[in-house]
Short mmCIF file of C-alpha atoms in Angstrom, two decimals:
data_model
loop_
_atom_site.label_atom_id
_atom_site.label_comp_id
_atom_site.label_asym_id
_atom_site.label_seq_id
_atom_site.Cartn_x
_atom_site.Cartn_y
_atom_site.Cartn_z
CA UNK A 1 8.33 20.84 -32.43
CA UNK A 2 9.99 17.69 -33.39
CA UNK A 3 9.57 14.18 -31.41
CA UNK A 4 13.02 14.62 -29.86
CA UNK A 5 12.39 18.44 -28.86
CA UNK A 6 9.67 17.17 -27.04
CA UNK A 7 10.71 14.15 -25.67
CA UNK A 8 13.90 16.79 -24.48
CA UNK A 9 11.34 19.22 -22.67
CA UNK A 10 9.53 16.67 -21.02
CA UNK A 11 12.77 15.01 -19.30
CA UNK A 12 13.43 18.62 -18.49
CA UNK A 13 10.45 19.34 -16.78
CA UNK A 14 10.10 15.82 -14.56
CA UNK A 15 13.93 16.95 -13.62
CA UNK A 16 12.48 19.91 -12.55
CA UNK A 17 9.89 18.54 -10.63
CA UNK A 18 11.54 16.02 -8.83
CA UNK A 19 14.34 18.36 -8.00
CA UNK A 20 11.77 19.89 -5.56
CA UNK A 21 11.99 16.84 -4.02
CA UNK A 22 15.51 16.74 -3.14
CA UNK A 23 15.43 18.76 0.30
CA UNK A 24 15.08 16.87 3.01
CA UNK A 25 12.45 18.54 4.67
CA UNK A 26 10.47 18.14 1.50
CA UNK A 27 11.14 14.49 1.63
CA UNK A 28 10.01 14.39 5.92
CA UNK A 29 6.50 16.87 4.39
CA UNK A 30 5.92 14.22 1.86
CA UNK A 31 6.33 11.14 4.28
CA UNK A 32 3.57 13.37 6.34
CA UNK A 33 1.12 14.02 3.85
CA UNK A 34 1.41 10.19 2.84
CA UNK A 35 0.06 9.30 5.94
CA UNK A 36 -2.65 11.92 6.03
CA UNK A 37 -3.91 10.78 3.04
CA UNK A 38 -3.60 7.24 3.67
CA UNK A 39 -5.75 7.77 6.97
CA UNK A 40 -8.18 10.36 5.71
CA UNK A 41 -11.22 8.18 5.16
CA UNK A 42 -10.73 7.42 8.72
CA UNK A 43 -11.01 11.24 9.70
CA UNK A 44 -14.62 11.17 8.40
CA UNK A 45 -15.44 7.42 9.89
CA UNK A 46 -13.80 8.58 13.02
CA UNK A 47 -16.04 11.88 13.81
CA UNK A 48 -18.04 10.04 16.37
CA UNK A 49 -15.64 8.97 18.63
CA UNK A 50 -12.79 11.89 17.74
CA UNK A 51 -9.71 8.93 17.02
CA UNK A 52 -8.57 9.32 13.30
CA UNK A 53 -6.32 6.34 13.33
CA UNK A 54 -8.29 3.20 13.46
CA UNK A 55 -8.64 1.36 16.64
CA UNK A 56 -7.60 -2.45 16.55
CA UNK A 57 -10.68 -3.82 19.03
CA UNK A 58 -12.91 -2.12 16.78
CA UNK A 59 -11.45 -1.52 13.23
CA UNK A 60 -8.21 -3.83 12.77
CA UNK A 61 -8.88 -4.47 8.93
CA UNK A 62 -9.24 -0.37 8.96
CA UNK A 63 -5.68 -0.06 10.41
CA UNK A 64 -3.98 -2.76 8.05
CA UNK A 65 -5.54 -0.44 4.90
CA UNK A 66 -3.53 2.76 6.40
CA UNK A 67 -0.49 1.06 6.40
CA UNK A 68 -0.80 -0.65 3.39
CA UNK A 69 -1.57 2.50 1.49
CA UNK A 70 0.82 4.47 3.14
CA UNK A 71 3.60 1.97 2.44
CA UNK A 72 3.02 1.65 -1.09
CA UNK A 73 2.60 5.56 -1.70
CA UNK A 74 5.82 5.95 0.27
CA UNK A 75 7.79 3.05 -1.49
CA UNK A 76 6.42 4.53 -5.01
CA UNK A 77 7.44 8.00 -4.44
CA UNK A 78 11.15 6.72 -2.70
CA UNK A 79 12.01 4.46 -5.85
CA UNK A 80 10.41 6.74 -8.33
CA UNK A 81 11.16 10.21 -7.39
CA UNK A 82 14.09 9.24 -5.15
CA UNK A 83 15.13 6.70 -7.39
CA UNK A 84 15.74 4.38 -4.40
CA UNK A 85 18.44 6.43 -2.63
CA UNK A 86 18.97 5.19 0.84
CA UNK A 87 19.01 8.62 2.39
CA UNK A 88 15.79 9.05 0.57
CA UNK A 89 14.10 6.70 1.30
CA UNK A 90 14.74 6.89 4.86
CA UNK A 91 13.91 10.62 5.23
CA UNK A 92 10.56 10.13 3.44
CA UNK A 93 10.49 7.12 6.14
CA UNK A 94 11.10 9.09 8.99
CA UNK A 95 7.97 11.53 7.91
CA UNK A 96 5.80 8.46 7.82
CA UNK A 97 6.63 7.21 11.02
CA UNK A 98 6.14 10.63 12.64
CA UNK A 99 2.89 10.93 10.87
CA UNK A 100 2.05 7.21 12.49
CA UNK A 101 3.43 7.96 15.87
CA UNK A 102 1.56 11.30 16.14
CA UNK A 103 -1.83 9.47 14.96
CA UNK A 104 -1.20 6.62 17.16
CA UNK A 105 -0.96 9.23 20.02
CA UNK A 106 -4.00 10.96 19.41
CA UNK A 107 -6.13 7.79 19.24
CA UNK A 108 -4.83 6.19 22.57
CA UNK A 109 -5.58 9.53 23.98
CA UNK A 110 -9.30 10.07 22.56
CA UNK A 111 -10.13 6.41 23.54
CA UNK A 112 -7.90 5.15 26.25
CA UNK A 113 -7.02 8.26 28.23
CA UNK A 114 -6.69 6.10 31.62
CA UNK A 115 -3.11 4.25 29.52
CA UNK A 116 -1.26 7.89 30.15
CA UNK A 117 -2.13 6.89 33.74
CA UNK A 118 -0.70 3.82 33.72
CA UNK A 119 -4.26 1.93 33.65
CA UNK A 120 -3.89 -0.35 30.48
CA UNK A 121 -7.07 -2.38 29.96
CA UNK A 122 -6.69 -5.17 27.81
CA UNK A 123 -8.03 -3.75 24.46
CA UNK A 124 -4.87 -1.30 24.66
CA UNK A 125 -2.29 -4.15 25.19
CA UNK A 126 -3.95 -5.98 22.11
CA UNK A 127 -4.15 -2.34 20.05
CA UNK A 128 -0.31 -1.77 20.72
CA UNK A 129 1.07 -5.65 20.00
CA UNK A 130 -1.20 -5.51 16.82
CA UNK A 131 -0.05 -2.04 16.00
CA UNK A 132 3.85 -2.40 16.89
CA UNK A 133 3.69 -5.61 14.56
CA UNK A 134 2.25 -4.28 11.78
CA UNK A 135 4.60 -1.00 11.62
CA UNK A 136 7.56 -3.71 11.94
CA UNK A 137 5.98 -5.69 9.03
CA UNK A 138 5.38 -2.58 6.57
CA UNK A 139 8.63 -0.84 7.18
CA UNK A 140 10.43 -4.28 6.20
CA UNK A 141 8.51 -4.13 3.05
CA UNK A 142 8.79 -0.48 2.60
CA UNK A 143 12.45 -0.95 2.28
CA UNK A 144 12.52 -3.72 0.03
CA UNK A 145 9.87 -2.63 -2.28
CA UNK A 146 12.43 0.49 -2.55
CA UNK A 147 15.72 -1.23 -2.39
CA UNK A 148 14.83 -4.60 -4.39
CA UNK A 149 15.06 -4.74 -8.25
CA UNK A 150 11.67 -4.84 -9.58
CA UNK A 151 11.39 -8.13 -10.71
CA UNK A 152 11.88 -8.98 -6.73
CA UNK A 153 10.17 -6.18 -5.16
CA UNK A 154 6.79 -6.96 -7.66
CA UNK A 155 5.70 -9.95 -5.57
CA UNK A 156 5.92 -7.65 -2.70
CA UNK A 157 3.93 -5.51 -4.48
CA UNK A 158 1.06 -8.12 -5.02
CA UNK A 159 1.25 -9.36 -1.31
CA UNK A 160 -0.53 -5.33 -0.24
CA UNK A 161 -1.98 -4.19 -3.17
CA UNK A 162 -5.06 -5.41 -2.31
CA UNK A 163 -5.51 -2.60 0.37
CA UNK A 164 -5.55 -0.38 -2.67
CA UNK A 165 -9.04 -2.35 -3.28
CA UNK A 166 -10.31 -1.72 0.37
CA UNK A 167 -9.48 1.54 0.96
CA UNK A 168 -11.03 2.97 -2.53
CA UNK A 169 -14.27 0.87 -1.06
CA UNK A 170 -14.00 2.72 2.15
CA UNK A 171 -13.96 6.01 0.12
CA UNK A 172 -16.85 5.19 -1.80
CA UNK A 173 -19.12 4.33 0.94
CA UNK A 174 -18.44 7.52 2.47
CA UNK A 175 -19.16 9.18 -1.10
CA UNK A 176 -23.11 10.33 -1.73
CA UNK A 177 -23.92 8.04 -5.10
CA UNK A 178 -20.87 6.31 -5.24
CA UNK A 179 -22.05 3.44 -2.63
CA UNK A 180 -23.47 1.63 -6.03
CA UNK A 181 -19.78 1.75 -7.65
CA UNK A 182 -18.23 0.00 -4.27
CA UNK A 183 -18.09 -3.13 -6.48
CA UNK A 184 -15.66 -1.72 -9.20
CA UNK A 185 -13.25 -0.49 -7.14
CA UNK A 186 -12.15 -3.81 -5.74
CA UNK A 187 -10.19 -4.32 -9.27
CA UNK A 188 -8.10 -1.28 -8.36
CA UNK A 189 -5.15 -3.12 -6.85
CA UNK A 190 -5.02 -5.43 -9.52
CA UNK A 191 -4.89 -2.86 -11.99
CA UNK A 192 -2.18 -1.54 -9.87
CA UNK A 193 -0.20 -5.02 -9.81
CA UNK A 194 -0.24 -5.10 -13.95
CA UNK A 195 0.91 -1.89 -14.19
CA UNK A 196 3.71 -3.12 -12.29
CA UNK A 197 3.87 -6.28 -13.92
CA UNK A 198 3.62 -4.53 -17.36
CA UNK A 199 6.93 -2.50 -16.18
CA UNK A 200 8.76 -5.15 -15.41
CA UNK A 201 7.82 -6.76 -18.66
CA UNK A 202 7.61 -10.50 -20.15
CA UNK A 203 9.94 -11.11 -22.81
CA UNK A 204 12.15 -13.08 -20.21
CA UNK A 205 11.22 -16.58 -18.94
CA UNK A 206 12.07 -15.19 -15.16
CA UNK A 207 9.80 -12.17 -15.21
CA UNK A 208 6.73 -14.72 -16.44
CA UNK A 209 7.72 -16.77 -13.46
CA UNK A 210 7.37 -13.79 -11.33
CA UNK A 211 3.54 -12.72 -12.78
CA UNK A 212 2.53 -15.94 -12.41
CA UNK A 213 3.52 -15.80 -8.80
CA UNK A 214 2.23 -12.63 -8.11
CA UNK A 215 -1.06 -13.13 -9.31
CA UNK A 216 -1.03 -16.54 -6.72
CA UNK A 217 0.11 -14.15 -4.15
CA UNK A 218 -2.91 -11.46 -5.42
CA UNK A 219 -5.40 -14.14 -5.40
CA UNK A 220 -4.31 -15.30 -1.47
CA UNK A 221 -3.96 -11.76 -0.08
CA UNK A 222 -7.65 -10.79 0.46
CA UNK A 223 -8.47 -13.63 2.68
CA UNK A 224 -4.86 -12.78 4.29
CA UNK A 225 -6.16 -9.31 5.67
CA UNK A 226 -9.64 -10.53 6.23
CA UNK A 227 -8.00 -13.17 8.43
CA UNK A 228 -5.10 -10.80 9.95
CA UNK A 229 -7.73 -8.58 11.31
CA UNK A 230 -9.80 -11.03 12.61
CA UNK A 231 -7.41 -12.06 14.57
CA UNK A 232 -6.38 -8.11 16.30
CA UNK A 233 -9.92 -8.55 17.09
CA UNK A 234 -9.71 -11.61 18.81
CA UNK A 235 -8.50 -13.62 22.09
CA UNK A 236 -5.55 -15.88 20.62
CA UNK A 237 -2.35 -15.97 22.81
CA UNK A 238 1.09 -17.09 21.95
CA UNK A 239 2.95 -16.94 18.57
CA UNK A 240 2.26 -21.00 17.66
CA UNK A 241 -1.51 -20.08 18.39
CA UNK A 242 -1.30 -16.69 16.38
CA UNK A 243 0.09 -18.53 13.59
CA UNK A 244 -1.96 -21.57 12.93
CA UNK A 245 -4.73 -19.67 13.82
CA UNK A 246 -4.02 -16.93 10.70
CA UNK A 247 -3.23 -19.55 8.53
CA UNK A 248 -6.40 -21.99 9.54
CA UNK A 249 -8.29 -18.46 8.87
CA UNK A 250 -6.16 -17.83 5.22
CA UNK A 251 -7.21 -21.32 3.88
CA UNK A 252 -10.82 -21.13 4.64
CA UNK A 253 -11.49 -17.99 3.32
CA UNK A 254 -8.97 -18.65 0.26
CA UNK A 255 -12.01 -21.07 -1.24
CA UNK A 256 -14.33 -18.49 -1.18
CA UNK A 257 -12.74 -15.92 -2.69
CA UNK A 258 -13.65 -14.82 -6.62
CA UNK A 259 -10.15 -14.67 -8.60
CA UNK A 260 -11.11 -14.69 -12.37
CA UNK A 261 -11.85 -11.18 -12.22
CA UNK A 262 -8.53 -9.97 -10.27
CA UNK A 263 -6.29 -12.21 -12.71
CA UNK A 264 -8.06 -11.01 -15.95
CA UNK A 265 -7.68 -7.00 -14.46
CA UNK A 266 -4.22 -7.85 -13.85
CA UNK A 267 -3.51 -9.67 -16.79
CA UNK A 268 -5.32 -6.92 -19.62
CA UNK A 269 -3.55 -3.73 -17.73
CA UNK A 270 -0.12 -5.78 -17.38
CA UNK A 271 -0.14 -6.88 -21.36
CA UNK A 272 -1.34 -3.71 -22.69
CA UNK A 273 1.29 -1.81 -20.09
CA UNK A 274 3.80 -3.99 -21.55
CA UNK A 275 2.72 -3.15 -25.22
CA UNK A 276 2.46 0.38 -25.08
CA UNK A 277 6.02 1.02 -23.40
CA UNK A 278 7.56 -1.59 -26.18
CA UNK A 279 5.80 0.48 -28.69
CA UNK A 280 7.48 3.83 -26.65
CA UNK A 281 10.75 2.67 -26.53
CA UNK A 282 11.20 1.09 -30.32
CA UNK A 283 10.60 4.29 -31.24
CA UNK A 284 12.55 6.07 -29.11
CA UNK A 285 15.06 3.44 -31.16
CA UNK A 286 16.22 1.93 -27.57
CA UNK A 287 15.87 -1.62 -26.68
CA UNK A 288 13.19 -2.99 -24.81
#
């Protein structure tokens, strides 16, 4: 079979199997499973105390990996398979928010049962503003990682790619034997980000801008959550309070964090991304 036979049956058979993908009912199922799978780890974590979807007084770095997964699986599959059709994206988005909805149902029940009653203690009022904001915050950047080119939507991108990091952790210290590998995962996300950097490319003085401030934005983002879910834990009142207090928590924890690793994961997957598809498309005779 020659190169362009090949090339021919392999277009033919992703058409195929993104055609699948074209109902709309398959697009609500995927938005579904997207959430189960973002929030399975949690169905083994929660077992004791029956809620799936983590619980903000008790878990609220837990509930920011969910959503962060879930957006970027979602956002992935709308702009790859959908190819960042509106209708889409918000099908697949309407799935997700089901799936989120129905979880966040099932946890208030298991663990605040009296709030059906109209007796709302004050961990449920904290659960719900911390929960409301962050589904406001991840379906703005659901649709802009879909609807954005990709040299905008890649700093995006960086900002929750670190929950790729988390979440793999999470996995692997509910894993027999893999507790000793917890370390390695954390350079998932940035292997994520140069993928995505390595797409987008660097032969333009714009998209070099735009790695360099991803990998700022990569290197800021774990003391971001650590600080954001401190804070759904916590007593602060007010927005000016909320806000100083996240960023007072961002800057301290920025200093301690490790970022030679990150940048050199990102950096090695984003060059040799970059390589290999300039290699793929000069010979596909097509300009990079």
């Amino acid at each position: 079979m020659s190169p362009e036979e090949h090339w021919g049956l392999e277009g033919a058979m992703l058409r195929s199997t993104a055609g699948i993908w074209q109902n709309w009912w398959m697009q609500l199922v995927a938005g579904l499973l997207i959430v189960a799978f973002a929030v399975l780890p949690w169905l083994w974590i929660g077992y004791d105390d029956q809620a799936i979807l983590p619980y903000t007084s008790n878990d609220a770095l837990g509930l920011l990996l969910v959503f962060s997964m879930a957006t970027l699986l979602s956002a992935f599959f709308a702009r790859r398979v959908g190819r960042g059709g509106t209708k889409f994206a918000v099908v697949t988005d309407v799935g997700v928010v089901l799936g989120f909805i129905a979880l966040a149902f099932q946890a208030t029940y298991v663990l605040e049962p009296g709030l059906f009653d109209g007796d709302i203690s004050a961990d449920s009022v904290r659960h719900l503003y911390f929960l409301g904001t962050l589904f406001v915050v991840f379906q703005i950047l659901y649709y802009l990682i879909v609807k954005l080119q990709l040299i905008a939507a890649t700093p995006l991108v960086a900002l929750i790619a670190v929950g790729i990091s988390y979440w793999l952790q999470v996995v692997a210290s509910l894993i027999s034997g893999a507790q000793s590998y917890t370390q390695y995962f954390w350079y998932a996300g940035p292997a994520v980000l140069g993928l995505v950097l390595g797409v987008l490319g660097f032969l333009k003085a714009a998209n070099l801008l735009i790695w360099i401030l991803s990998l700022v934005i990569q290197w800021i983002t774990p003391a971001l959550f650590e600080s954001a879910a401190a804070l759904g834990q916590g007593e602060e009142r007010g927005i000016g309070n909320i806000f100083s207090t996240l960023v007072s928590g961002t800057s301290k924890a920025v200093a301690k964090l490790e970022w030679q690793g990150p940048v050199l994961v990102s950096l090695a997957t984003a060059m040799l991304t970059s390589v290999i598809l300039l290699i793929v498309h000069k010979a596909r005779g097509s300009r990079y």
